[in-house]
GROMACS .gro file of C-alpha atoms in nm:
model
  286
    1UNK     CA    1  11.921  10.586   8.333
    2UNK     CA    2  12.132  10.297   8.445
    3UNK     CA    3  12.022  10.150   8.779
    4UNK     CA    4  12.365  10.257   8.979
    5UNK     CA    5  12.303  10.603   8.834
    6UNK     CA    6  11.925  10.580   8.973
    7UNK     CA    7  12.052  10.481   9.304
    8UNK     CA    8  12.303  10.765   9.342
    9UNK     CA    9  12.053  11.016   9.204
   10UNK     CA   10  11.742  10.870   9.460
   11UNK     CA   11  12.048  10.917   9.764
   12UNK     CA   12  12.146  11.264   9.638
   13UNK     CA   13  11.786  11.363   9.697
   14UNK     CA   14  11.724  11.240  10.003
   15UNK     CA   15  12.071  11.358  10.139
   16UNK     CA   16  11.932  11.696  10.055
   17UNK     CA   17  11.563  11.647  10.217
   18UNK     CA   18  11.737  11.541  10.503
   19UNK     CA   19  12.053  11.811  10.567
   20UNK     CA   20  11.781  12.107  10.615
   21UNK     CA   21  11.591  11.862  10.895
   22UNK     CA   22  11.911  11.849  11.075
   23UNK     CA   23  11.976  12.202  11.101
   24UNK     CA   24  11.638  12.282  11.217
   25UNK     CA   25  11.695  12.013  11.483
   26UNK     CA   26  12.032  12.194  11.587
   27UNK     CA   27  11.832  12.556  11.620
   28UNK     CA   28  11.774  12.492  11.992
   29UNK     CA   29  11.707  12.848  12.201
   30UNK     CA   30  11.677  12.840  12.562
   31UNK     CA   31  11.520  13.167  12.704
   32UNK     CA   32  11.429  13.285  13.092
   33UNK     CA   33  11.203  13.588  13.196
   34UNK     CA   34  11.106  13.717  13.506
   35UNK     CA   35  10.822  13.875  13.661
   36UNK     CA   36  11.022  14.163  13.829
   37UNK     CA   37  11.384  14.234  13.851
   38UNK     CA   38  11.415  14.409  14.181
   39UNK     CA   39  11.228  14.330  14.491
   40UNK     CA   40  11.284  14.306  14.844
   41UNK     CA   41  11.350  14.010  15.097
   42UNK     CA   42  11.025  13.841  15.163
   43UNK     CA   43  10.883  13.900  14.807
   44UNK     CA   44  10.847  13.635  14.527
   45UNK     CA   45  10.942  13.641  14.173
   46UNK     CA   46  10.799  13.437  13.952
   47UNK     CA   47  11.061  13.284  13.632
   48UNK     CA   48  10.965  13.125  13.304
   49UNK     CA   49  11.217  12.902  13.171
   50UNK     CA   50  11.150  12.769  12.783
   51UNK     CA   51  11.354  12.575  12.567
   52UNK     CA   52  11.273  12.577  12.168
   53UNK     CA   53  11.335  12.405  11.859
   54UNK     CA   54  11.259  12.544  11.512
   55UNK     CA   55  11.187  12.231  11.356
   56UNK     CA   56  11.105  11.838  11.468
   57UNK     CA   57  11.299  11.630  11.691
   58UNK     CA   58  11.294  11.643  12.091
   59UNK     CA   59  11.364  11.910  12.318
   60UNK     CA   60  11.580  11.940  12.629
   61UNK     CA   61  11.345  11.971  12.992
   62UNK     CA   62  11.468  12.308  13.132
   63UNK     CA   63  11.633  12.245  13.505
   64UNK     CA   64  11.610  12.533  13.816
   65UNK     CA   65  11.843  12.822  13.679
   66UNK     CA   66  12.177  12.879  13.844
   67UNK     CA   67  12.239  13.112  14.104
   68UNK     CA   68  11.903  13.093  14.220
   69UNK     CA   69  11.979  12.850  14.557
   70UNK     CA   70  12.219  13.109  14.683
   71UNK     CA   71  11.929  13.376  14.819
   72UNK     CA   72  11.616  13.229  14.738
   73UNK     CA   73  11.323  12.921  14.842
   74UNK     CA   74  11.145  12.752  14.559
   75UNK     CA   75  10.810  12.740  14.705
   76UNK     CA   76  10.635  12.635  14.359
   77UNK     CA   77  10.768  12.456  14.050
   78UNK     CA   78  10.590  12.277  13.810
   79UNK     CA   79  10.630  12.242  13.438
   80UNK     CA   80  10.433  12.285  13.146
   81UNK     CA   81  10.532  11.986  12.956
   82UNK     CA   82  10.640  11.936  12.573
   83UNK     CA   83  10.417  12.037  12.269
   84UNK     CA   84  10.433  12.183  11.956
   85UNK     CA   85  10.347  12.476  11.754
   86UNK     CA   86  10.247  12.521  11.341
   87UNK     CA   87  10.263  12.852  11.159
   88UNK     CA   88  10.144  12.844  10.842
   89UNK     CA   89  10.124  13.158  10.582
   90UNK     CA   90  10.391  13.332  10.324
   91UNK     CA   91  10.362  13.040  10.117
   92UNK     CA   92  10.610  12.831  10.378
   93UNK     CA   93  10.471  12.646  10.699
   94UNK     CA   94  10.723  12.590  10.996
   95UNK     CA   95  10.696  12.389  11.278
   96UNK     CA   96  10.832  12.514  11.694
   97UNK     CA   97  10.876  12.253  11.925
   98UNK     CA   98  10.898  12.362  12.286
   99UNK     CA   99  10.919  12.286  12.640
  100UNK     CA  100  10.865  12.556  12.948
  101UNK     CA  101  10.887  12.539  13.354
  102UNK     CA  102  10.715  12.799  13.617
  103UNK     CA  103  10.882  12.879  13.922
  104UNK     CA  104  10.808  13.082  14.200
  105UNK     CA  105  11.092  13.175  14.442
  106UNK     CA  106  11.107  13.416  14.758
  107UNK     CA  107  11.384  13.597  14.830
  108UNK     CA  108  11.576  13.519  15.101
  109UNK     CA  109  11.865  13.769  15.135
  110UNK     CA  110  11.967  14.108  14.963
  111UNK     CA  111  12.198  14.079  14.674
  112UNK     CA  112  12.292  14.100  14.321
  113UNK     CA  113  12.200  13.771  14.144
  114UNK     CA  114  12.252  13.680  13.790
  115UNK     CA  115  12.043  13.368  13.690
  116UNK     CA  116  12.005  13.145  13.405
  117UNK     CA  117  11.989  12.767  13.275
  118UNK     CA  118  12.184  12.532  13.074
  119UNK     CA  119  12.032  12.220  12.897
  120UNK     CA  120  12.157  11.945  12.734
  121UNK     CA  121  12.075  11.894  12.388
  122UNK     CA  122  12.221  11.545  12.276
  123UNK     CA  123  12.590  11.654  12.449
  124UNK     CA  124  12.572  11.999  12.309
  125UNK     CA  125  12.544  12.233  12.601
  126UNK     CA  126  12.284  12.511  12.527
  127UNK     CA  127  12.264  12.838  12.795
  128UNK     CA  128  12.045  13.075  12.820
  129UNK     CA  129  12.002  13.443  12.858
  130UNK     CA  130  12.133  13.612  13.188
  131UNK     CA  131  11.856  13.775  13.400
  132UNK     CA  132  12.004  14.007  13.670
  133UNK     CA  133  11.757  13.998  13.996
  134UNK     CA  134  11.830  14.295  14.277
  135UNK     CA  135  11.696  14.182  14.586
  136UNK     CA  136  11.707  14.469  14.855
  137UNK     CA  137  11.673  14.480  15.264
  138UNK     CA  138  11.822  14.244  15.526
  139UNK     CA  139  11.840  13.884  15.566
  140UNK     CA  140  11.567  13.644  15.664
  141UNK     CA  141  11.571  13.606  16.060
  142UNK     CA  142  11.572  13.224  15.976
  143UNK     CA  143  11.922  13.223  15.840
  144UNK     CA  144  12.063  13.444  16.131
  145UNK     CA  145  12.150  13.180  16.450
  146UNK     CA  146  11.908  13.215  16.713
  147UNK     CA  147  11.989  13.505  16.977
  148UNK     CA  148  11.847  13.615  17.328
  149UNK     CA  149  11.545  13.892  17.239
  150UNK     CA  150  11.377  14.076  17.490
  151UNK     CA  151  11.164  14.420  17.496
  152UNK     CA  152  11.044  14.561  17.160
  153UNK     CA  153  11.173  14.631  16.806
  154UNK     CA  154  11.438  14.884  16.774
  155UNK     CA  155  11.462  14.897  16.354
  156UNK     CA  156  11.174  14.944  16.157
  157UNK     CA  157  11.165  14.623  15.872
  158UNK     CA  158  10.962  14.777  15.597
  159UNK     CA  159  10.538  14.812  15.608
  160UNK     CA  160  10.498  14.491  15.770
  161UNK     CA  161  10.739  14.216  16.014
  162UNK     CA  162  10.658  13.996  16.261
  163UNK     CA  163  10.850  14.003  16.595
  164UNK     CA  164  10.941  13.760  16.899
  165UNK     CA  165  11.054  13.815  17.247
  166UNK     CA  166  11.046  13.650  17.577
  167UNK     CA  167  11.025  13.850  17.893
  168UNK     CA  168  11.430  13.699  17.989
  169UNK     CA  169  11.690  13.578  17.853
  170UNK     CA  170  11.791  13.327  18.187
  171UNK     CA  171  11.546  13.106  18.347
  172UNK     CA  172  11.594  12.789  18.588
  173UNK     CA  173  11.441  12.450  18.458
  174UNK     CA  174  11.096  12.480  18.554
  175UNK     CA  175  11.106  12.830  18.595
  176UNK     CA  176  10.807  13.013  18.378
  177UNK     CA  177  10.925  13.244  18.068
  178UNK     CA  178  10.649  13.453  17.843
  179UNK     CA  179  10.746  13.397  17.485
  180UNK     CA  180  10.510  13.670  17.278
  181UNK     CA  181  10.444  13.723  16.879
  182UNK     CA  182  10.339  14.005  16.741
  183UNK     CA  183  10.293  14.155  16.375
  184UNK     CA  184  10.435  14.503  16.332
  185UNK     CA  185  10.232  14.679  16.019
  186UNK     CA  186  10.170  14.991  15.867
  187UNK     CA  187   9.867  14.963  15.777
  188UNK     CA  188   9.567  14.758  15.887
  189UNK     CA  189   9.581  14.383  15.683
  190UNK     CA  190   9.351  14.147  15.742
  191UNK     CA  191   9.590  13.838  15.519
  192UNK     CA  192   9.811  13.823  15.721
  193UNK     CA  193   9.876  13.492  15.888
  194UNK     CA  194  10.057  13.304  16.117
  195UNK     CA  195  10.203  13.008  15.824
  196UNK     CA  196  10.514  12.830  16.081
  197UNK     CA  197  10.467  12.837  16.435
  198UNK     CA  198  10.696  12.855  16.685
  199UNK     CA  199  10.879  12.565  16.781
  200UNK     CA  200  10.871  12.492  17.159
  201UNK     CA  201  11.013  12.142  17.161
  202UNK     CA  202  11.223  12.199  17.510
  203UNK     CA  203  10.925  12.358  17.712
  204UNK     CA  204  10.625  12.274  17.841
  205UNK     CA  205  10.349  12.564  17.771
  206UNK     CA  206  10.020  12.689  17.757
  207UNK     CA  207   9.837  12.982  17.626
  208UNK     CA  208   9.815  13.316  17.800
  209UNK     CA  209   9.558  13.598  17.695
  210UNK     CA  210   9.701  13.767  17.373
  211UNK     CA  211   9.567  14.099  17.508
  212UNK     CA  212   9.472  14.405  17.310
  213UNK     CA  213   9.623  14.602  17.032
  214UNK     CA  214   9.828  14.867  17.041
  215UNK     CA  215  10.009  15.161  16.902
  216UNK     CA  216  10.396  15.188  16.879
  217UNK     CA  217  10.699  15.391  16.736
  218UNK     CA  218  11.011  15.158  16.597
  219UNK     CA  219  11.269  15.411  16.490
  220UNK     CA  220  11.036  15.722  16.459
  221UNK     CA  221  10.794  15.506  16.237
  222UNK     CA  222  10.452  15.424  16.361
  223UNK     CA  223  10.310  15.077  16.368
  224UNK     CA  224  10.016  14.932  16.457
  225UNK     CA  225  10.080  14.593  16.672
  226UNK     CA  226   9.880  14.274  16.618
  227UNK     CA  227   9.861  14.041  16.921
  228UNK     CA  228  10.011  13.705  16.775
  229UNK     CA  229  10.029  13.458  17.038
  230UNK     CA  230  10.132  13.480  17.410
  231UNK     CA  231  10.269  13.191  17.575
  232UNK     CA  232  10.418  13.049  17.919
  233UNK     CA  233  10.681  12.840  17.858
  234UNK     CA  234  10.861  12.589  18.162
  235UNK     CA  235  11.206  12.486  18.012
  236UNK     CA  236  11.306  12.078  18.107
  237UNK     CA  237  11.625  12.086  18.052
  238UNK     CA  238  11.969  12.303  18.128
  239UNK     CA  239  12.148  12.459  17.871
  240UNK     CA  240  12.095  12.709  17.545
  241UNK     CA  241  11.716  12.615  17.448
  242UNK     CA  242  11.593  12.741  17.119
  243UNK     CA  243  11.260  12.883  17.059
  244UNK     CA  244  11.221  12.785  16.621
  245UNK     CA  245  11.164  13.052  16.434
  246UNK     CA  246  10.785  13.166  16.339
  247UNK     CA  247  10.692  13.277  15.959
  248UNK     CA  248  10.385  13.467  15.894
  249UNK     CA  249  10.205  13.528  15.539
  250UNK     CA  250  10.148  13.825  15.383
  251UNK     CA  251   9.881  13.795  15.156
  252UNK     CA  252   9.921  13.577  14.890
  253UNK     CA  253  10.319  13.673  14.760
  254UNK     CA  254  10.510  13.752  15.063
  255UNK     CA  255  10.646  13.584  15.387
  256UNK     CA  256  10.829  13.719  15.630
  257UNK     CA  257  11.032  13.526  15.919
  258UNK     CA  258  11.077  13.633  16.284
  259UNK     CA  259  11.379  13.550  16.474
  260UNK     CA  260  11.425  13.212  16.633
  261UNK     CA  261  11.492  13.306  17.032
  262UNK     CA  262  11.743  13.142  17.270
  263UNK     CA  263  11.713  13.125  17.639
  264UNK     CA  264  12.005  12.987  17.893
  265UNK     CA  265  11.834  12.792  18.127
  266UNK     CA  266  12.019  12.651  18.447
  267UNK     CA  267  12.025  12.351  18.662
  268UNK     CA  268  11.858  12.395  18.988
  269UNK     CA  269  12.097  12.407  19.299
  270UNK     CA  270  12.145  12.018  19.416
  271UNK     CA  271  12.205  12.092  19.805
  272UNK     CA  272  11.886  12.088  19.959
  273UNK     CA  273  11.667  11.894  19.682
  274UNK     CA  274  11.502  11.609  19.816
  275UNK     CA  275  11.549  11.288  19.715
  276UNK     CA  276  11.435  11.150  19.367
  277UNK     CA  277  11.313  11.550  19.331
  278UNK     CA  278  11.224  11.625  18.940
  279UNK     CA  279  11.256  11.960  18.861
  280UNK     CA  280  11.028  11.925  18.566
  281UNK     CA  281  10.706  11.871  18.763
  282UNK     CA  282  10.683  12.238  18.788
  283UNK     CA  283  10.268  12.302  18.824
  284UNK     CA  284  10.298  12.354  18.421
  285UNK     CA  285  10.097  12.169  18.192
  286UNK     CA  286  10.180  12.052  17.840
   0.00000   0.00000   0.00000
């Protein structure tokens, strides 16, 4: 064999070691799974987002699947890194390379959602499956603008809420308003905590006695009603205040927000103040 023939012969063969590498490298899958498909506002889901390769070469990172910022918080996301995987038996060995990401998401507000990912895989865009997610029940109190509340709960908000009210909706600066926060529940559960409190930036306050618990109806449905945290609260300034919203825990999966509370608080009267008078210096304490 002459030596150009060799040479042609010696490329031929690697040309065809080489074309079946390539198309393994090309056989990128991109899969998501979830841990539940319906669930209600407050609840997580957990997704599993891995990218494969039958073959060698790298694989594409997975990124947070699309759809999912429109009714839900990522509250955990971490990812399992890159590896590989070797099967060997029918008389053929083949070689998986992989990459995965957990993520744990609560729902946020009720809705249809259809989520999945896209990665890039050296320009070629790869997508994956579609997972539909139905989240039932009403919005977070967080996303809702912050409203006057007085008195008690009038809807019931599944086995377990929390609620927030002040004794008025109208106060003078200085004038003392009892914010209270209580946990509405079905049944008796000792997890639950207080996770965000209250914001109270406007007000001085201290702690009142939380008092006892009690039995109450909310729509016909009986709850039991866990003291959460009484308050007196002396606004500084004039105009709409805002009391943040609180966010309990409910055991280790679910959250649930309360309402963030507004109160319209007015200047006091000038005729009659004396002079250099603060109206802040109300007795109240920080």
């Amino acid at each position: 064999m002459d030596r150009n023939r060799r040479s042609f012969v010696l490329g031929a063969m690697a040309l065809t070691f080489a074309l079946p590498a390539r198309a393994r490298a090309a056989g990128v899958v991109a899969e998501l799974t979830a841990s539940t498909t319906t669930l209600r506002v407050g609840e997580e889901v957990e997704l599993s987002l891995e990218v494969r390769r039958e073959g060698s070469g790298a694989v594409p990172d997975p990124e947070l699947p699309s759809g999912l910022a429109d009714g839900f918080e990522v509250v955990s996301q971490y990812s399992s890194g890159s590896g590989f995987e070797i099967r060997i038996g029918g008389g053929r060995n083949s070689r998986t390379m992989h990459s995965s990401m957990s993520i744990t998401a609560i729902a946020l507000k009720p809705g249809t959602y259809k989520l999945s990912f896209d990665v890039d895989d050296a320009g070629d865009a790869v997508r994956s499956n579609i997972v539909e997610i139905v989240v039932e029940g009403t919005p977070e109190a967080s996303l809702e603008a912050a409203r006057p509340s007085t008195g008690k709960p009038d809807r019931a908000r599944g086995d377990v809420f929390v609620w927030a009210a002040t004794d008025k909706t109208q106060a003078w600066i200085g004038e003392q308003i009892e914010y209270r926060l209580d946990v509405y529940e079905r049944s008796l559960l000792s997890s639950v905590a207080l996770r965000t409190p209250p914001n109270f930036a406007d007000f001085y306050s201290y702690d009142l006695p939380e008092g006892d618990g009690a039995v109450e109806e909310v729509a016909g449905v009986p709850y039991r009603v866990r003291p959460g945290m009484r308050r007196a609260l002396f606004p500084q300034k004039a105009g709409t205040l805002v009391i943040g919203a609180p966010e309990i825990t409910i055991g280790r999966r679910r959250r649930d927000r309360g309402a963030a509370v507004s109160i319209e608080v007015k200047p006091l009267p000038a005729a009659g103040q004396p002079a250099k008078f603060s109206p802040t210096t109300s007795g109240a304490s920080p």
